[in-house]
mmCIF file of C-alpha atoms in Angstrom:
data_model
loop_
_atom_site.group_PDB
_atom_site.id
_atom_site.type_symbol
_atom_site.label_atom_id
_atom_site.label_comp_id
_atom_site.label_asym_id
_atom_site.label_seq_id
_atom_site.Cartn_x
_atom_site.Cartn_y
_atom_site.Cartn_z
ATOM 1 C CA MET A 28 -65.486 49.442 25.723
ATOM 2 C CA ARG A 29 -65.799 48.503 29.228
ATOM 3 C CA ASN A 30 -67.788 50.069 32.011
ATOM 4 C CA ASN A 31 -65.141 49.645 34.599
ATOM 5 C CA SER A 32 -62.746 52.341 33.498
ATOM 6 C CA GLY A 33 -60.567 52.175 36.563
ATOM 7 C CA ARG A 34 -61.780 55.604 37.649
ATOM 8 C CA PRO A 35 -64.221 56.238 40.499
ATOM 9 C CA ASP A 36 -67.591 54.762 39.650
ATOM 10 C CA PRO A 37 -69.732 57.726 38.573
ATOM 11 C CA GLY A 38 -72.972 55.913 39.204
ATOM 12 C CA PRO A 39 -75.691 54.886 36.748
ATOM 13 C CA GLY A 40 -76.742 58.453 36.011
ATOM 14 C CA ARG A 41 -73.974 59.077 33.528
ATOM 15 C CA PRO A 42 -73.158 57.095 30.396
ATOM 16 C CA ASP A 43 -69.847 55.363 30.384
ATOM 17 C CA LYS A 44 -67.287 56.068 27.731
ATOM 18 C CA LYS A 45 -67.408 52.551 26.739
ATOM 19 C CA ILE A 46 -70.965 51.571 26.338
ATOM 20 C CA LEU A 47 -72.251 51.364 22.849
ATOM 21 C CA PHE A 48 -74.827 53.882 21.909
ATOM 22 C CA LEU A 49 -76.854 51.067 20.797
ATOM 23 C CA SER A 50 -78.730 50.667 23.892
ATOM 24 C CA CYS A 51 -76.851 52.930 26.428
ATOM 25 C CA ALA A 52 -75.905 50.251 23.144
ATOM 26 C CA VAL A 53 -77.008 47.627 20.557
ATOM 27 C CA LEU A 54 -76.276 47.669 17.242
ATOM 28 C CA ALA A 55 -78.865 49.030 17.309
ATOM 29 C CA VAL A 56 -76.045 51.685 21.503
ATOM 30 C CA THR A 57 -76.414 54.300 23.912
ATOM 31 C CA LEU A 58 -72.335 52.834 25.802
ATOM 32 C CA ILE A 59 -74.528 54.960 30.810
ATOM 33 C CA THR A 60 -75.340 54.562 31.599
ATOM 34 C CA GLY A 61 -72.654 54.038 30.836
ATOM 35 C CA CYS A 62 -74.311 54.058 31.304
ATOM 36 C CA SER A 63 -71.863 53.428 33.909
ATOM 37 C CA GLY A 64 -74.009 50.454 34.264
ATOM 38 C CA GLY A 65 -73.050 46.991 35.291
ATOM 39 C CA ASP A 66 -69.460 46.599 36.300
ATOM 40 C CA VAL A 67 -67.515 43.847 34.657
ATOM 41 C CA ASP A 68 -66.776 40.764 36.689
ATOM 42 C CA SER A 69 -63.063 40.726 37.329
ATOM 43 C CA GLN A 70 -63.078 36.971 36.806
ATOM 44 C CA GLY A 71 -64.035 37.464 33.198
ATOM 45 C CA GLY A 72 -67.756 36.938 33.099
ATOM 46 C CA GLY A 73 -69.270 40.348 32.571
ATOM 47 C CA VAL A 74 -70.309 41.944 29.342
ATOM 48 C CA VAL A 75 -68.459 45.095 28.485
ATOM 49 C CA SER A 76 -70.190 47.552 26.206
ATOM 50 C CA VAL A 77 -68.870 50.231 23.911
ATOM 51 C CA THR A 78 -69.694 53.982 24.845
ATOM 52 C CA LYS A 79 -67.693 57.004 25.909
ATOM 53 C CA SER A 80 -67.596 59.980 28.157
ATOM 54 C CA ALA A 81 -67.734 63.807 27.921
ATOM 55 C CA GLY A 82 -65.480 66.524 26.837
ATOM 56 C CA GLY A 83 -63.648 69.159 25.110
ATOM 57 C CA GLY A 84 -60.405 67.794 23.730
ATOM 58 C CA GLU A 85 -59.506 68.018 20.114
ATOM 59 C CA GLY A 86 -60.473 64.674 18.674
ATOM 60 C CA GLY A 87 -63.742 63.219 17.633
ATOM 61 C CA ALA A 88 -64.461 63.654 13.984
ATOM 62 C CA THR A 89 -68.053 62.815 13.252
ATOM 63 C CA LYS A 90 -68.180 60.443 10.336
ATOM 64 C CA SER A 91 -71.813 61.031 9.497
ATOM 65 C CA PRO A 92 -73.624 63.916 11.244
ATOM 66 C CA ALA A 93 -77.369 64.475 10.822
ATOM 67 C CA ALA A 94 -78.532 65.568 14.243
ATOM 68 C CA ASP A 95 -82.260 65.644 14.816
ATOM 69 C CA ASP A 96 -84.189 68.164 16.898
ATOM 70 C CA SER A 97 -83.675 66.146 20.083
ATOM 71 C CA GLU A 98 -79.898 66.628 19.722
ATOM 72 C CA SER A 99 -79.908 70.302 18.853
ATOM 73 C CA GLY A 100 -77.914 72.385 21.307
ATOM 74 C CA ARG A 101 -76.892 69.480 23.533
ATOM 75 C CA PRO A 102 -73.249 69.320 24.659
ATOM 76 C CA GLN A 103 -71.236 66.911 22.530
ATOM 77 C CA ILE A 104 -68.891 64.507 24.267
ATOM 78 C CA ARG A 105 -65.777 63.753 22.271
ATOM 79 C CA LEU A 106 -63.738 60.633 21.966
ATOM 80 C CA ASP A 107 -60.742 62.217 23.692
ATOM 81 C CA SER A 108 -62.650 63.976 26.462
ATOM 82 C CA THR A 109 -61.255 63.717 29.975
ATOM 83 C CA ASP A 110 -63.278 62.884 33.069
ATOM 84 C CA ALA A 111 -62.950 66.480 34.263
ATOM 85 C CA GLU A 112 -64.210 67.838 30.939
ATOM 86 C CA GLU A 113 -67.076 65.388 30.937
ATOM 87 C CA LEU A 114 -68.166 66.261 34.440
ATOM 88 C CA ARG A 115 -68.143 69.961 33.522
ATOM 89 C CA MET A 116 -70.315 69.225 30.502
ATOM 90 C CA TYR A 117 -72.809 67.396 32.701
ATOM 91 C CA GLN A 118 -73.250 70.259 35.163
ATOM 92 C CA GLY A 119 -76.168 71.912 33.321
ATOM 93 C CA TYR A 120 -77.998 68.601 33.083
ATOM 94 C CA LEU A 121 -77.285 67.754 36.727
ATOM 95 C CA ARG A 122 -78.468 71.163 37.940
ATOM 96 C CA CYS A 123 -81.641 70.717 35.911
ATOM 97 C CA LEU A 124 -82.281 67.299 37.438
ATOM 98 C CA LYS A 125 -81.752 68.727 40.899
ATOM 99 C CA ASP A 126 -84.233 71.523 40.151
ATOM 100 C CA HIS A 127 -86.741 68.831 39.174
ATOM 101 C CA GLY A 128 -86.449 66.970 42.452
ATOM 102 C CA VAL A 129 -83.760 64.395 41.679
ATOM 103 C CA SER A 130 -81.280 63.876 44.509
ATOM 104 C CA ILE A 131 -77.963 65.208 43.222
ATOM 105 C CA LEU A 132 -75.120 65.558 45.698
ATOM 106 C CA PRO A 133 -71.863 67.516 45.344
ATOM 107 C CA ALA A 134 -69.027 65.644 43.654
ATOM 108 C CA GLY A 135 -67.177 65.806 46.982
ATOM 109 C CA ASP A 136 -64.101 63.761 47.798
ATOM 110 C CA LYS A 137 -64.916 61.113 45.215
ATOM 111 C CA PHE A 138 -63.614 63.282 42.375
ATOM 112 C CA ALA A 139 -61.548 65.698 44.461
ATOM 113 C CA ASP A 140 -58.331 65.019 42.589
ATOM 114 C CA TRP A 141 -59.693 66.280 39.254
ATOM 115 C CA ALA A 142 -63.146 67.846 39.645
ATOM 116 C CA ASP A 143 -63.972 71.496 40.299
ATOM 117 C CA PRO A 144 -64.784 71.852 44.015
ATOM 118 C CA ASP A 145 -68.294 73.184 43.380
ATOM 119 C CA SER A 146 -69.261 70.471 40.901
ATOM 120 C CA LEU A 147 -72.343 68.330 41.297
ATOM 121 C CA GLY A 148 -71.798 64.591 41.185
ATOM 122 C CA TYR A 149 -73.585 62.000 39.096
ATOM 123 C CA PRO A 150 -76.867 60.588 40.424
ATOM 124 C CA GLY A 151 -76.739 57.154 42.007
ATOM 125 C CA GLU A 152 -79.705 55.854 40.053
ATOM 126 C CA ASP A 153 -81.041 55.412 36.548
ATOM 127 C CA VAL A 154 -82.730 58.792 36.100
ATOM 128 C CA ALA A 155 -84.569 57.846 32.911
ATOM 129 C CA LYS A 156 -86.151 54.919 34.718
ATOM 130 C CA GLU A 157 -86.711 56.394 38.178
ATOM 131 C CA HIS A 158 -87.507 59.996 37.191
ATOM 132 C CA PRO A 159 -88.793 59.925 33.593
ATOM 133 C CA GLU A 160 -90.415 63.372 33.808
ATOM 134 C CA ALA A 161 -87.208 64.987 35.057
ATOM 135 C CA GLU A 162 -85.206 63.185 32.384
ATOM 136 C CA LYS A 163 -87.585 64.418 29.713
ATOM 137 C CA ALA A 164 -87.433 67.984 30.991
ATOM 138 C CA CYS A 165 -83.638 68.000 31.163
ATOM 139 C CA LEU A 166 -82.812 65.961 28.058
ATOM 140 C CA GLY A 167 -81.895 69.072 26.087
ATOM 141 C CA LYS A 168 -79.005 69.669 28.509
ATOM 142 C CA LYS A 169 -77.755 66.095 28.622
ATOM 143 C CA PRO A 170 -74.406 65.560 26.858
ATOM 144 C CA MET A 171 -74.423 63.288 23.836
ATOM 145 C CA GLN A 172 -71.938 60.467 23.553
ATOM 146 C CA PRO A 173 -69.232 60.544 20.831
ATOM 147 C CA ALA A 174 -70.641 60.041 17.352
ATOM 148 C CA GLU A 175 -67.876 57.554 16.547
ATOM 149 C CA LEU A 176 -69.409 55.125 19.033
ATOM 150 C CA ASP A 177 -72.884 55.377 17.570
ATOM 151 C CA PRO A 178 -73.559 52.818 14.809
ATOM 152 C CA LYS A 179 -76.281 55.090 13.444
ATOM 153 C CA LYS A 180 -73.823 57.940 12.894
ATOM 154 C CA ASN A 181 -70.603 56.116 12.146
ATOM 155 C CA PRO A 182 -70.824 54.172 8.862
ATOM 156 C CA ASP A 183 -67.497 52.506 9.716
ATOM 157 C CA TYR A 184 -68.628 51.442 13.161
ATOM 158 C CA LEU A 185 -68.314 47.675 12.738
ATOM 159 C CA ASN A 186 -64.899 47.981 11.106
ATOM 160 C CA ASP A 187 -63.731 50.291 13.906
ATOM 161 C CA TYR A 188 -65.175 47.868 16.450
ATOM 162 C CA ARG A 189 -63.222 44.993 14.889
ATOM 163 C CA LYS A 190 -59.997 47.008 15.153
ATOM 164 C CA TYR A 191 -60.825 47.826 18.753
ATOM 165 C CA ILE A 192 -61.220 44.152 19.680
ATOM 166 C CA GLU A 193 -58.028 43.250 17.793
ATOM 167 C CA CYS A 194 -56.107 45.977 19.606
ATOM 168 C CA ASN A 195 -57.261 44.763 23.032
ATOM 169 C CA ASN A 196 -56.197 41.203 22.250
ATOM 170 C CA ARG A 197 -52.890 42.294 20.731
ATOM 171 C CA ARG A 198 -52.054 44.230 23.881
ATOM 172 C CA GLY A 199 -52.890 41.404 26.265
ATOM 173 C CA LEU A 200 -56.518 42.148 27.160
ATOM 174 C CA LYS A 201 -57.926 38.816 26.019
ATOM 175 C CA VAL A 202 -61.557 39.347 25.046
ATOM 176 C CA ASP A 203 -64.243 37.853 22.827
ATOM 177 C CA PRO A 204 -66.470 40.235 20.809
ATOM 178 C CA LEU A 205 -70.243 40.143 21.145
ATOM 179 C CA PRO A 206 -72.111 39.120 17.978
ATOM 180 C CA ASP A 207 -73.992 42.415 17.719
ATOM 181 C CA GLY A 208 -70.858 44.530 18.090
ATOM 182 C CA SER A 209 -72.060 46.084 21.326
ATOM 183 C CA GLY A 210 -69.171 45.101 23.576
ATOM 184 C CA TRP A 211 -67.080 42.170 24.715
ATOM 185 C CA ASN A 212 -66.557 39.442 27.315
ATOM 186 C CA TYR A 213 -63.260 38.324 28.803
ATOM 187 C CA LYS A 214 -62.090 35.035 27.349
ATOM 188 C CA PRO A 215 -62.753 32.072 29.687
ATOM 189 C CA GLY A 216 -60.231 31.743 32.492
ATOM 190 C CA VAL A 217 -58.577 35.087 31.767
ATOM 191 C CA ASN A 218 -56.925 37.029 34.556
ATOM 192 C CA PRO A 219 -57.089 40.667 33.323
ATOM 193 C CA PRO A 220 -53.823 42.630 33.448
ATOM 194 C CA ARG A 221 -53.505 45.383 36.062
ATOM 195 C CA ASN A 222 -53.660 48.046 33.362
ATOM 196 C CA ALA A 223 -56.733 46.550 31.655
ATOM 197 C CA ASP A 224 -58.663 49.818 31.805
ATOM 198 C CA GLN A 225 -55.806 51.786 30.272
ATOM 199 C CA ILE A 226 -55.450 49.266 27.453
ATOM 200 C CA ASP A 227 -59.161 49.312 26.711
ATOM 201 C CA GLU A 228 -59.379 53.116 26.743
ATOM 202 C CA GLU A 229 -56.372 53.535 24.472
ATOM 203 C CA CYS A 230 -57.593 50.863 22.052
ATOM 204 C CA MET A 231 -61.033 52.471 21.904
ATOM 205 C CA ARG A 232 -59.576 55.852 21.005
ATOM 206 C CA GLU A 233 -57.114 54.386 18.527
ATOM 207 C CA ALA A 234 -59.682 52.252 16.708
ATOM 208 C CA PHE A 235 -62.601 54.682 16.584
ATOM 209 C CA SER A 236 -60.566 57.812 15.877
ATOM 210 C CA GLY A 237 -58.941 56.203 12.847
ATOM 211 C CA LYS A 238 -55.473 57.189 14.080
#
């Protein structure tokens, strides 16, 4: 899954839908931040990781649960969550960060077409790195990424990942998988199609939802 989803960049404070939970993912992923982290080079050089975003739609069957104490009570992002649903799920976490001194601004015009007008926006920094105490204090409110994208929770992860890569290539998004299953690179010399983000998002949902 790629970081550059074609939507407004939420900033590094919120995990991207497409970054493997492995590190944040590594077969070993957590897709933020996104990590929204590191945009993909449009010329085909950047690494794209597998992770997802927030939400409340219907999908998202967890293939192997087992939540530990650190996950108890945290909002659960689902594979079919929308950006608006995800931002709503992040509000408790964002308010907590703000209360602990992290600079959190209103969502404003950046998300005006789909966000609630009073919503807080995502921080423009890596909170875990820059404000570890605030991150620790607010972790219990931070949404968890979809279980399907977490190799530790999805026993079929690598098979789903293979289908995801195959789908992207079949639909014209020419990519090479990473050896550890944590994302992909554009094939050399590829000029990505205009709807690359749509293709990637749809292939991610198709492959990891088992539909």
